[in-house]
PDB file of C-alpha atoms in Angstrom:
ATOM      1  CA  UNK A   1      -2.021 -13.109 -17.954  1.00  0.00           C
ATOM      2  CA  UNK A   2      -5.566 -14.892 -17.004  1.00  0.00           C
ATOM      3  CA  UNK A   3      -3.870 -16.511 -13.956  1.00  0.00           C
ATOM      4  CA  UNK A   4      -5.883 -19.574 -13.867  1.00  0.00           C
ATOM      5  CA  UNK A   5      -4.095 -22.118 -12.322  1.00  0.00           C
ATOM      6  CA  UNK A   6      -2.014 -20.298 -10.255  1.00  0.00           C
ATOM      7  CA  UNK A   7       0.261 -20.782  -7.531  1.00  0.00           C
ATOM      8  CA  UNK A   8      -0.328 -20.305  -3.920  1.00  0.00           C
ATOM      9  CA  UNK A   9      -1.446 -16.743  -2.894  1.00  0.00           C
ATOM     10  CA  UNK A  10       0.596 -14.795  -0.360  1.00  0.00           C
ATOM     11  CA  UNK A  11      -1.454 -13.566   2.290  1.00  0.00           C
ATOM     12  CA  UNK A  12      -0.405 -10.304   4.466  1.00  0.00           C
ATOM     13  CA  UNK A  13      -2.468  -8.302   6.967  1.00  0.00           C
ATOM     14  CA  UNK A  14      -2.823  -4.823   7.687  1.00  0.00           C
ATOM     15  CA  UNK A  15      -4.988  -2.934  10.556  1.00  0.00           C
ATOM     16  CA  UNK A  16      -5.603   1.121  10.114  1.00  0.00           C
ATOM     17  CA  UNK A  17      -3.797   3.261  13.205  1.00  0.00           C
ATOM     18  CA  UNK A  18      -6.946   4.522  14.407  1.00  0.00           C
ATOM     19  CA  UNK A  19      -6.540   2.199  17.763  1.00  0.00           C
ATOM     20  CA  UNK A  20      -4.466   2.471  21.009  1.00  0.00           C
ATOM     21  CA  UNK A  21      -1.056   2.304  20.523  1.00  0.00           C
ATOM     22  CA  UNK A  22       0.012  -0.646  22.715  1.00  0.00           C
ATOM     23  CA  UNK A  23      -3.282  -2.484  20.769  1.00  0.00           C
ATOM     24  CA  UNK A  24      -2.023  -1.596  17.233  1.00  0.00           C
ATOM     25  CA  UNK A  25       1.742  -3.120  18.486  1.00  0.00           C
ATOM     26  CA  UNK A  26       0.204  -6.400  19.669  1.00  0.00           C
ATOM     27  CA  UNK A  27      -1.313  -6.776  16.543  1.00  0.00           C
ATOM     28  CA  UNK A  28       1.806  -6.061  14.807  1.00  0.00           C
ATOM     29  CA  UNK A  29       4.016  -8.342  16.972  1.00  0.00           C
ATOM     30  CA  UNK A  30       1.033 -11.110  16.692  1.00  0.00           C
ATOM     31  CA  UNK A  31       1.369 -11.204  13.400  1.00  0.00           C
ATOM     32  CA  UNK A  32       4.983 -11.342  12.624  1.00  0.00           C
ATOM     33  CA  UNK A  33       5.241 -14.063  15.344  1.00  0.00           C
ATOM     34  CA  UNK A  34       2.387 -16.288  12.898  1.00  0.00           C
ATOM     35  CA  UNK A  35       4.581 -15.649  10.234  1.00  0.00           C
ATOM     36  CA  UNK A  36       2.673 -13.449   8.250  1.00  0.00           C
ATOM     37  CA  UNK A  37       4.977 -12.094   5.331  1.00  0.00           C
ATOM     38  CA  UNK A  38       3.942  -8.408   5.376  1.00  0.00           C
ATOM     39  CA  UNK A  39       2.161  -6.292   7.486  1.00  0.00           C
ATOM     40  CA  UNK A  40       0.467  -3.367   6.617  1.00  0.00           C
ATOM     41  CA  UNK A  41      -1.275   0.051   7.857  1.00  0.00           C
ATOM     42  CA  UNK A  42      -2.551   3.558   5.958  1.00  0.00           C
ATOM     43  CA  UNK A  43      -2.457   6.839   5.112  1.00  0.00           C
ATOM     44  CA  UNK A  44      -5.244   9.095   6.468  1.00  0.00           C
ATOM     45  CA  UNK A  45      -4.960  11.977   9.745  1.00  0.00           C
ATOM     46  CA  UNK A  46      -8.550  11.065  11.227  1.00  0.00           C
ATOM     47  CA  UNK A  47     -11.475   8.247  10.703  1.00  0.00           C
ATOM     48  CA  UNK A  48     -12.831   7.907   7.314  1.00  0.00           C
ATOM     49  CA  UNK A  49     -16.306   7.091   8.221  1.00  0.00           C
ATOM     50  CA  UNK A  50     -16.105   8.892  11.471  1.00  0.00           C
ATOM     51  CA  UNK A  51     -13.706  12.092  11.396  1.00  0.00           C
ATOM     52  CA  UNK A  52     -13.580  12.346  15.171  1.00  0.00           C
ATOM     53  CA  UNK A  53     -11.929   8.761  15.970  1.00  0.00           C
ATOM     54  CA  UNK A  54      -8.507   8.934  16.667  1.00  0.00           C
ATOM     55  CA  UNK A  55      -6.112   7.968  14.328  1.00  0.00           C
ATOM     56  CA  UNK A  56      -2.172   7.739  14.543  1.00  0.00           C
ATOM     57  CA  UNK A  57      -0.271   9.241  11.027  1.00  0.00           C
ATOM     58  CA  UNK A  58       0.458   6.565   9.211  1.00  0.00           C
ATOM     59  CA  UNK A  59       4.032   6.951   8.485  1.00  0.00           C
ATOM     60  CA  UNK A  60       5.578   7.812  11.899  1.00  0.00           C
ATOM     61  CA  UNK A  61       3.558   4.483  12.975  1.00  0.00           C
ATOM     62  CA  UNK A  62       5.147   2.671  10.136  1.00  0.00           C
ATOM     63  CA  UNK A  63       8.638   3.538  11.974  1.00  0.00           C
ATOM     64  CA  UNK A  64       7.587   1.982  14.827  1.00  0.00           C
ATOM     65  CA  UNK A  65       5.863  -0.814  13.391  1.00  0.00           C
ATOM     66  CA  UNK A  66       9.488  -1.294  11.601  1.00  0.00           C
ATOM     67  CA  UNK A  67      11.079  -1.428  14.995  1.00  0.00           C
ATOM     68  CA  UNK A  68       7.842  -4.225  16.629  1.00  0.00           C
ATOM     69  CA  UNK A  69       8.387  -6.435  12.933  1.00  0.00           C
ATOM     70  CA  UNK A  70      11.429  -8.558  13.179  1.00  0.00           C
ATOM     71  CA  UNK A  71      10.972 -10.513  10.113  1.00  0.00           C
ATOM     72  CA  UNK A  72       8.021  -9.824   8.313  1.00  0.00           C
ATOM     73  CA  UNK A  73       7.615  -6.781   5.526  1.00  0.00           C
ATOM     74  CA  UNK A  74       6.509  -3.707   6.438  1.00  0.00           C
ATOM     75  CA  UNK A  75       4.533  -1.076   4.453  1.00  0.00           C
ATOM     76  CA  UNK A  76       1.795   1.415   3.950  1.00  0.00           C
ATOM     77  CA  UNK A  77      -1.136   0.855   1.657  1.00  0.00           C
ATOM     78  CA  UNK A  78      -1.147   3.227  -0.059  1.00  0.00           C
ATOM     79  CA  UNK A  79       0.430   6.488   0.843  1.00  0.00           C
ATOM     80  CA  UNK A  80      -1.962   9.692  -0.813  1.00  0.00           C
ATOM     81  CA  UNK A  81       0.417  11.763  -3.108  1.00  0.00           C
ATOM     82  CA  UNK A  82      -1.695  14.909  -2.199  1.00  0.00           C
ATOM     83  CA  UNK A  83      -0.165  14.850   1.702  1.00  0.00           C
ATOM     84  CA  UNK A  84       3.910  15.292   1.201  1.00  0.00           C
ATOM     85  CA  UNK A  85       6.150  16.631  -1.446  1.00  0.00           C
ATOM     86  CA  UNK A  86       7.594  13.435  -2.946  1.00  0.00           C
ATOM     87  CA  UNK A  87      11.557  14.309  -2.434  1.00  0.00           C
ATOM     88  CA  UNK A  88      10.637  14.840   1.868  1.00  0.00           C
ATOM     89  CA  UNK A  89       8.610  11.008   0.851  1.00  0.00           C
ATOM     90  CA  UNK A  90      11.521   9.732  -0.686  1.00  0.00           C
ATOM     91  CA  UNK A  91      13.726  10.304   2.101  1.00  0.00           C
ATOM     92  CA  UNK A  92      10.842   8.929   4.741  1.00  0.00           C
ATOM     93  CA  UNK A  93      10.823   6.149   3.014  1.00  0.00           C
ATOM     94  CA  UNK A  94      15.020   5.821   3.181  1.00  0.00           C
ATOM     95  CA  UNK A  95      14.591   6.057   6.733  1.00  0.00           C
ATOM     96  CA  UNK A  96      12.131   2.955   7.039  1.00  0.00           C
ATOM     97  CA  UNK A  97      13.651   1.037   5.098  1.00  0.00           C
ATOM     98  CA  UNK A  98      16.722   1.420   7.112  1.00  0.00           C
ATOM     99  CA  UNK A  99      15.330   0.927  10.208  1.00  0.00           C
ATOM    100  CA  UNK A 100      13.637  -2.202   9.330  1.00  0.00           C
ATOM    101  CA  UNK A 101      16.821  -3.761   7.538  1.00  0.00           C
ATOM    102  CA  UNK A 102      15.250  -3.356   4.234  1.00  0.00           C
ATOM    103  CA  UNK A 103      12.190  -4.700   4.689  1.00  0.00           C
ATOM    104  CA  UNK A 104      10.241  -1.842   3.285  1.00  0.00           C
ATOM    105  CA  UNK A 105       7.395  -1.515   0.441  1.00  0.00           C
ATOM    106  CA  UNK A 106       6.919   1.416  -0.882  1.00  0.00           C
ATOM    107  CA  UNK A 107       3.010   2.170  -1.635  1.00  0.00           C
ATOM    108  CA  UNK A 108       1.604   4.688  -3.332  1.00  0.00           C
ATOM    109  CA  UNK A 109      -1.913   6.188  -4.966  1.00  0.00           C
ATOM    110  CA  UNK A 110      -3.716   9.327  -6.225  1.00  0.00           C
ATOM    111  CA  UNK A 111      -5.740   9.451  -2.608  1.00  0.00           C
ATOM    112  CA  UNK A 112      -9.152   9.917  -2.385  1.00  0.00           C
ATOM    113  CA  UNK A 113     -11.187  11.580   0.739  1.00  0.00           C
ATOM    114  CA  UNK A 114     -12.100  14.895   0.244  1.00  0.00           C
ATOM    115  CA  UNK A 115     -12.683  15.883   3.311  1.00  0.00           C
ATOM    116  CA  UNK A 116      -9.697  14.994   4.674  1.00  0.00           C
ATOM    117  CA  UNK A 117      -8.004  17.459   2.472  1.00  0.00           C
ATOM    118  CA  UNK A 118     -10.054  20.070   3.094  1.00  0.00           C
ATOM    119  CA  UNK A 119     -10.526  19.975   6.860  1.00  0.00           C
ATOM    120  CA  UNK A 120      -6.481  19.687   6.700  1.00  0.00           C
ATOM    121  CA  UNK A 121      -6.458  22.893   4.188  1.00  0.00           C
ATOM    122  CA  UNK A 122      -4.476  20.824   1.482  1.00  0.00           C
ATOM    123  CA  UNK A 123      -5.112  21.129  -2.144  1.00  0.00           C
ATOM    124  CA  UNK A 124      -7.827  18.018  -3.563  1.00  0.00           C
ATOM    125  CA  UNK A 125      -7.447  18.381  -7.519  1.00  0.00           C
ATOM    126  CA  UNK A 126      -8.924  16.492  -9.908  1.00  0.00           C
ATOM    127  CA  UNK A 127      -8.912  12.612 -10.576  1.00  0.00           C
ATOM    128  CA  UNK A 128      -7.185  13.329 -13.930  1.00  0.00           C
ATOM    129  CA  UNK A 129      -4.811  15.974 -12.229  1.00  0.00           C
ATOM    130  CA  UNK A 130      -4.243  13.152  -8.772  1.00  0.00           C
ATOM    131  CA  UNK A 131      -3.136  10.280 -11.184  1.00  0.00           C
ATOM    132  CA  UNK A 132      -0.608  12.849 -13.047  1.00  0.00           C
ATOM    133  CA  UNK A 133       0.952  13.380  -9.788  1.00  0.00           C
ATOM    134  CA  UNK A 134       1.248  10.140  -8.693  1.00  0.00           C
ATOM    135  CA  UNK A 135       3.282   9.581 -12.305  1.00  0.00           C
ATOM    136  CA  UNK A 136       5.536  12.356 -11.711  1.00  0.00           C
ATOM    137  CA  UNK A 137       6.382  11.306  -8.055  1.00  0.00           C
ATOM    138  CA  UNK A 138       6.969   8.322  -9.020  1.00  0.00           C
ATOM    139  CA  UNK A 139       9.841   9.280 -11.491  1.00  0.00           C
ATOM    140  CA  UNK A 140      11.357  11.991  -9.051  1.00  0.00           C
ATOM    141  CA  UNK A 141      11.401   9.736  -6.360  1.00  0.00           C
ATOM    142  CA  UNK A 142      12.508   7.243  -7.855  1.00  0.00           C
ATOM    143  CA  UNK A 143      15.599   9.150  -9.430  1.00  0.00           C
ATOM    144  CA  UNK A 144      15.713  10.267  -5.893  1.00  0.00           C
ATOM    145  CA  UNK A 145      16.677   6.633  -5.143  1.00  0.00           C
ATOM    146  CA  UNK A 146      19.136   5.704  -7.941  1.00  0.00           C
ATOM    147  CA  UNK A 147      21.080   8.982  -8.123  1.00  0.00           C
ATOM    148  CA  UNK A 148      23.346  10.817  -6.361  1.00  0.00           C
ATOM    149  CA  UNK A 149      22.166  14.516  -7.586  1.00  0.00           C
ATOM    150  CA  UNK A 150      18.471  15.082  -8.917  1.00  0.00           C
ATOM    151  CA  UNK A 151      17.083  18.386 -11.007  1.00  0.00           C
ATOM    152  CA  UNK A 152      14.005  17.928 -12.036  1.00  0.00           C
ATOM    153  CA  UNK A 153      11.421  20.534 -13.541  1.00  0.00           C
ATOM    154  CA  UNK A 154       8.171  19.020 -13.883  1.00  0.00           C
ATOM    155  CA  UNK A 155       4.323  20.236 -13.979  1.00  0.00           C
ATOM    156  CA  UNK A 156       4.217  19.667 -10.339  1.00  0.00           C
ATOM    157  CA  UNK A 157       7.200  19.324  -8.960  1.00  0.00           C
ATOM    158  CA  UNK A 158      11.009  21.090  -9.062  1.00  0.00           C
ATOM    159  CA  UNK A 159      14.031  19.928  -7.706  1.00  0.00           C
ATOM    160  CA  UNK A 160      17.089  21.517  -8.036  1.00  0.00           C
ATOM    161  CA  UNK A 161      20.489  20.096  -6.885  1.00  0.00           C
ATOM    162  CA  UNK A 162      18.064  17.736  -4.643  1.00  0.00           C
ATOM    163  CA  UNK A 163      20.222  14.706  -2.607  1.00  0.00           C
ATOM    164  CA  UNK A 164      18.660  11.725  -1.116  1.00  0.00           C
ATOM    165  CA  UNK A 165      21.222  10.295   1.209  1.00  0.00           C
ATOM    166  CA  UNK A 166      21.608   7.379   2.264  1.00  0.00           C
ATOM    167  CA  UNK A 167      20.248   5.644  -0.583  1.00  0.00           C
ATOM    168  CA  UNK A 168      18.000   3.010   0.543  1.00  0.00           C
ATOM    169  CA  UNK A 169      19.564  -0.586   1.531  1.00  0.00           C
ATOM    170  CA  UNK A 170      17.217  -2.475  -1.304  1.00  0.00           C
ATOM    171  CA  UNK A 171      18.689  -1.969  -4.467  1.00  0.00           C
ATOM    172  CA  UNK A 172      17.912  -0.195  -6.475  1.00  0.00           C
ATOM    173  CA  UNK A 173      14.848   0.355  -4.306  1.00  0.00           C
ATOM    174  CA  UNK A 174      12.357  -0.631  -1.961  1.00  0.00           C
ATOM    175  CA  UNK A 175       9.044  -2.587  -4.201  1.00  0.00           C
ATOM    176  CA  UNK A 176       7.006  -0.325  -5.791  1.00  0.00           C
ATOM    177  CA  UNK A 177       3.126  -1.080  -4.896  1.00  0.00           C
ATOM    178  CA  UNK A 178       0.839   1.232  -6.669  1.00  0.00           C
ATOM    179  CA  UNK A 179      -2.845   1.500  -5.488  1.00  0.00           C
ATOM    180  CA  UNK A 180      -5.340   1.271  -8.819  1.00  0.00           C
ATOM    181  CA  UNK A 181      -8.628   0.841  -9.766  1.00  0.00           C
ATOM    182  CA  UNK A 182      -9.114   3.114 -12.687  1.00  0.00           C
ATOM    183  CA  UNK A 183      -7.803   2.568 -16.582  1.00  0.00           C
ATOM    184  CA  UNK A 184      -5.509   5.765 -15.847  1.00  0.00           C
ATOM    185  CA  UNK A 185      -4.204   4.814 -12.355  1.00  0.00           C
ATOM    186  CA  UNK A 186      -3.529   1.261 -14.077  1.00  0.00           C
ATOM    187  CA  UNK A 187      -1.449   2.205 -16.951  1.00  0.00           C
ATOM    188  CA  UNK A 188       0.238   4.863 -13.815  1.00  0.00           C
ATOM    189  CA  UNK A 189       1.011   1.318 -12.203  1.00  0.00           C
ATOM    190  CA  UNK A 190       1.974  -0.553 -15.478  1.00  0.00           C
ATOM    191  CA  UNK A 191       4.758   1.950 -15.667  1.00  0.00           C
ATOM    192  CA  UNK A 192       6.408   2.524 -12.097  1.00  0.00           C
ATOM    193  CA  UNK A 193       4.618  -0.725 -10.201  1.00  0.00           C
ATOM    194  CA  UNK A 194       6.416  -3.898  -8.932  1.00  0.00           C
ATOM    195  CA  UNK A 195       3.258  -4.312  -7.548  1.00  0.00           C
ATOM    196  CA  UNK A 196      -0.366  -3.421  -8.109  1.00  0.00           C
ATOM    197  CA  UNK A 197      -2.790  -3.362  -5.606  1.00  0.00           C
ATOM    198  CA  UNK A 198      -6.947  -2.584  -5.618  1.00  0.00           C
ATOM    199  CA  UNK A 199      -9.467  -2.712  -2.855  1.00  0.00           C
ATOM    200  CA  UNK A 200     -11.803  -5.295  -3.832  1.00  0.00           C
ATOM    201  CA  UNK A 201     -15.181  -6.583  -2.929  1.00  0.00           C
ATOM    202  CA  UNK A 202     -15.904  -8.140  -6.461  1.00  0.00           C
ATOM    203  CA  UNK A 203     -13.606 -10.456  -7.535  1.00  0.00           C
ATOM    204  CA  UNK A 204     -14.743  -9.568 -11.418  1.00  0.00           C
ATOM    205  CA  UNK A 205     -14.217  -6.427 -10.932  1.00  0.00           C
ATOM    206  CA  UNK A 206     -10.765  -7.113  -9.633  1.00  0.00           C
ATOM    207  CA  UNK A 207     -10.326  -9.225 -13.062  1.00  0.00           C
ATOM    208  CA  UNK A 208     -11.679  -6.233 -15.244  1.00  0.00           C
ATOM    209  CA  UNK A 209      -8.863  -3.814 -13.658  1.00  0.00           C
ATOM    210  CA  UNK A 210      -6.457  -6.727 -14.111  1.00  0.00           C
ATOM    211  CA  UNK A 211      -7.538  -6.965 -17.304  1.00  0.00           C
ATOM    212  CA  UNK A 212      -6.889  -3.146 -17.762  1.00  0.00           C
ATOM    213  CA  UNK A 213      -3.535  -3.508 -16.427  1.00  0.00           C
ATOM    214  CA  UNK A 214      -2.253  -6.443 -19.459  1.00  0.00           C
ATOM    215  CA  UNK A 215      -3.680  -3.831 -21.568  1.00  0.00           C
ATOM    216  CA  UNK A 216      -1.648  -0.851 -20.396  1.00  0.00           C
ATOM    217  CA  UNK A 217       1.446  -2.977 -20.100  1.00  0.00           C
ATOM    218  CA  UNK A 218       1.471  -3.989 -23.645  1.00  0.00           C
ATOM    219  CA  UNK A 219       0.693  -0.360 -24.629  1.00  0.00           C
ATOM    220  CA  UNK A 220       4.142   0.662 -22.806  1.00  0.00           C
ATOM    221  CA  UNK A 221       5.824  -2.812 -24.148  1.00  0.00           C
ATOM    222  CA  UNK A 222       5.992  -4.156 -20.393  1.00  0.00           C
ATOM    223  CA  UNK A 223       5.965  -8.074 -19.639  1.00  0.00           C
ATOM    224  CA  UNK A 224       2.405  -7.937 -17.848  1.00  0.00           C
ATOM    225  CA  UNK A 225       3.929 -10.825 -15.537  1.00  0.00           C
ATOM    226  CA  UNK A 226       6.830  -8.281 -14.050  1.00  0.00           C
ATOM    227  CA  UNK A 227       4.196  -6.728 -11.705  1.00  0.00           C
ATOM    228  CA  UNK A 228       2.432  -8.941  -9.154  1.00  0.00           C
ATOM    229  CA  UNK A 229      -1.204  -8.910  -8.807  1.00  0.00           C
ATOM    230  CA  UNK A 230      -2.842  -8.042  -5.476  1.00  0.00           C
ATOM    231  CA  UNK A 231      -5.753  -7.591  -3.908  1.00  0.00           C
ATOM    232  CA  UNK A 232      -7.184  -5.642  -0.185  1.00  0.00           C
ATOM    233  CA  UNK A 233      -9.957  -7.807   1.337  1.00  0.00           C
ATOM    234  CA  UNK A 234     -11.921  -5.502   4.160  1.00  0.00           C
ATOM    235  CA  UNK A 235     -12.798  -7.959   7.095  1.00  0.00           C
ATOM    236  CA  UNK A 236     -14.930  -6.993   9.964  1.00  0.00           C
ATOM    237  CA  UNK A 237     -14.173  -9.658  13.047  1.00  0.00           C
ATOM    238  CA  UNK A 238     -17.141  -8.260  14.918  1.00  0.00           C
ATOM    239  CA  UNK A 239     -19.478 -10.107  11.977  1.00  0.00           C
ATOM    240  CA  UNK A 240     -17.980 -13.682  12.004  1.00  0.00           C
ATOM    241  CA  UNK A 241     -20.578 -14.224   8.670  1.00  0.00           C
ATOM    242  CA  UNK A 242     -19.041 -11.401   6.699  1.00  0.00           C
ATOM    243  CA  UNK A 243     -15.468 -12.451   7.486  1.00  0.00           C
ATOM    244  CA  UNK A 244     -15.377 -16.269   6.521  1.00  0.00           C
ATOM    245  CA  UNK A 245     -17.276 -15.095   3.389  1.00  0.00           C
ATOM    246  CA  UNK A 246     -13.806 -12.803   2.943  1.00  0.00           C
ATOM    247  CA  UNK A 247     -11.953 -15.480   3.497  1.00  0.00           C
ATOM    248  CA  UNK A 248     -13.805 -17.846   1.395  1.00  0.00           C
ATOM    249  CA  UNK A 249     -13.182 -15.626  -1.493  1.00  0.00           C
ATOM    250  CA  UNK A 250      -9.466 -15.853  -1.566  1.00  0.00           C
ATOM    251  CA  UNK A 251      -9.377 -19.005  -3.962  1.00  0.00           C
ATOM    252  CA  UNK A 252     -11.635 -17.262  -6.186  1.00  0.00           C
ATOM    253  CA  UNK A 253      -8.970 -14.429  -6.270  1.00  0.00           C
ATOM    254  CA  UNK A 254      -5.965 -16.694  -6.403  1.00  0.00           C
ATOM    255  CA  UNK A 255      -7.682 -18.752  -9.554  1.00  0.00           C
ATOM    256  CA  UNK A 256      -7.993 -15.107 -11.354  1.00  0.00           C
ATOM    257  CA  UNK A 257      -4.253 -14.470 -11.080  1.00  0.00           C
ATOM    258  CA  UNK A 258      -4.231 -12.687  -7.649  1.00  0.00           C
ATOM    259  CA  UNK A 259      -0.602 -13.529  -6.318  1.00  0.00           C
ATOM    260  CA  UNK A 260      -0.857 -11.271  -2.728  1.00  0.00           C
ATOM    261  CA  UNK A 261      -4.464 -10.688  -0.558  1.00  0.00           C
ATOM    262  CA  UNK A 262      -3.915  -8.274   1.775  1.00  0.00           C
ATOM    263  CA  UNK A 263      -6.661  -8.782   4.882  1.00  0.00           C
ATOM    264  CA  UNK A 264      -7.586  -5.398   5.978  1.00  0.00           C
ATOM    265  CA  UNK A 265      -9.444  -5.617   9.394  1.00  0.00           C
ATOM    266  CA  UNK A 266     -11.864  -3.334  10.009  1.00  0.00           C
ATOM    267  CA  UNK A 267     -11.666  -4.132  14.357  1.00  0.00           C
ATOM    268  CA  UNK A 268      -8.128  -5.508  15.415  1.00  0.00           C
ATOM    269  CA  UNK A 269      -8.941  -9.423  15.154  1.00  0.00           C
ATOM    270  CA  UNK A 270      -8.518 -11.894  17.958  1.00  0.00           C
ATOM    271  CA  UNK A 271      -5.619 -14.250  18.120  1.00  0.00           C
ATOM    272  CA  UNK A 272      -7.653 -16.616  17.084  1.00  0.00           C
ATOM    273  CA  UNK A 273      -8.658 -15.297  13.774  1.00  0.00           C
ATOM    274  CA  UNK A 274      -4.984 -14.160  13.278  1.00  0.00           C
ATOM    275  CA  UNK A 275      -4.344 -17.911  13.627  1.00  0.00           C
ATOM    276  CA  UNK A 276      -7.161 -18.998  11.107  1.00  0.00           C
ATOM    277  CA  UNK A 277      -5.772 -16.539   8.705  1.00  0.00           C
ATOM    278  CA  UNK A 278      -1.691 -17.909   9.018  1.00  0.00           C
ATOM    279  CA  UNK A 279      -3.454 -21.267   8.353  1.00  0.00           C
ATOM    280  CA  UNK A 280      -4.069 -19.998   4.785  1.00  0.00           C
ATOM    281  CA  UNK A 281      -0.553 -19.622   4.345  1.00  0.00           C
TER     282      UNK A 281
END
């Protein structure tokens, strides 16, 4: 799947909750009002370049961003598997979904900052051990989903007699979007993804993990073109240079295959740039 010739990309937009609460709903009501088909925010408890800058949590923000969104998509990219046990993740995600009308996506990766996890006093293991995790929460979350009675005994997790009610209103679940850059996060994503997502600010490297993700989807026997392609573009508004270059870039992603960018802004934008952007669509 080389992409070239593609259709039109989908373009969503996403800000981090590390700003004011009545500035991170304004964005989020801006941008459903443009029309924007998803909109986004993360997973981290304080500033990743700055621990001291205040940050919301991502997923009780994500309920109330599901209550500000009328019509757009709503979702977190990516939740870390490290923070929650995956059946209590499960049923958050139940609960957004319902209160948005089933306008939930569900993502998902290995997570990342160190120091995060430590200052929080929660367990960082291993890359190899992080991707493993994200595999098995995958498949207890989503037999959390599908059935009505779950025991699971796995290397990481155990569930016994485990319930996940009410099942959530997309059926048989909310879209899958796995975080990946990495051969063993990829072929993690060729098996549980609707949707594949990587941080980007190549756009050959972006085709090299694509790349990686054909190959790990014919390895499992999976139609490469059942998962969509995305990519997270970082924009800072403050450097109007560094942000039409981002947004120059998106045909180049869209003629490698990319079907979804995802503009994450690094300062919530004007509503002029918001504008700009729902031009592209």
């Amino acid at each position: 799947m080389n992409g070239v010739g593609c259709s039109p990309v989908q373009i969503s937009v996403k800000l981090a909750p590390t700003f004011d609460y009545p500035v991170l709903e304004r964005f989020w009501r801006t941008a459903d009002d443009l029309g924007f088909p998803a909109v986004w925010n993360y997973d981290h408890f304080h500033g990743l370049t700055d621990p001291a800058t205040p940050t919301h949590e991502g997923w009780t923000s994500l309920a109330a961003m599901a209550v500000v969104v009328r019509r757009a998509r709503v979702g977190c990219l990516v939740s870390g598997v490290t923070f929650r046990n995956p059946a209590v993740l499960a049923k958050m995600a139940v609960t957004v979904d319902h209160i948005s009308g089933g306008r939930l996506d569900f993502g998902i990766g290995a997570g990342w900052h160190e120091g995060e996890h430590r200052g929080y006093g929660i367990e960082f293991p291993a890359p190899g051990r992080r991707v493993a995790m994200v595999d098995e929460a995958l498949t207890v979350i989503r037999r959390l989903w599908t059935e009505e009675v779950v025991d699971f005994a796995g290397r990481f997790y155990t569930l016994e007699g485990a319930r996940c009610e009410p099942k959530p209103l997309q059926r048989p679940y909310p879209p899958i979007v796995v975080g990946a850059a990495q051969p063993r996060m990829l072929r993690v994503a060729a098996r549980h993804a609707d949707e594949w997502n990587m941080p980007s600010r190549d756009p050959q490297a972006w085709a090299a993990a694509r790349d990686e993700l054909d190959a790990a989807c014919g390895e499992l026997g999976r139609d490469p073109a059942s998962i969509r392609r995305g990519v997270q573009l970082f924009l800072h508004p403050e450097d109007p240079d560094q942000t039409d270059a981002e947004l120059a870039a998106i045909e180049q992603y869209r003629d490698l295959g990319c079907q979804h960018v995802v503009l994450s802004f690094y300062q919530p934008p004007g509503d002029d740039l918001l504008r700009r952007c729902a031009d592209l669509l």
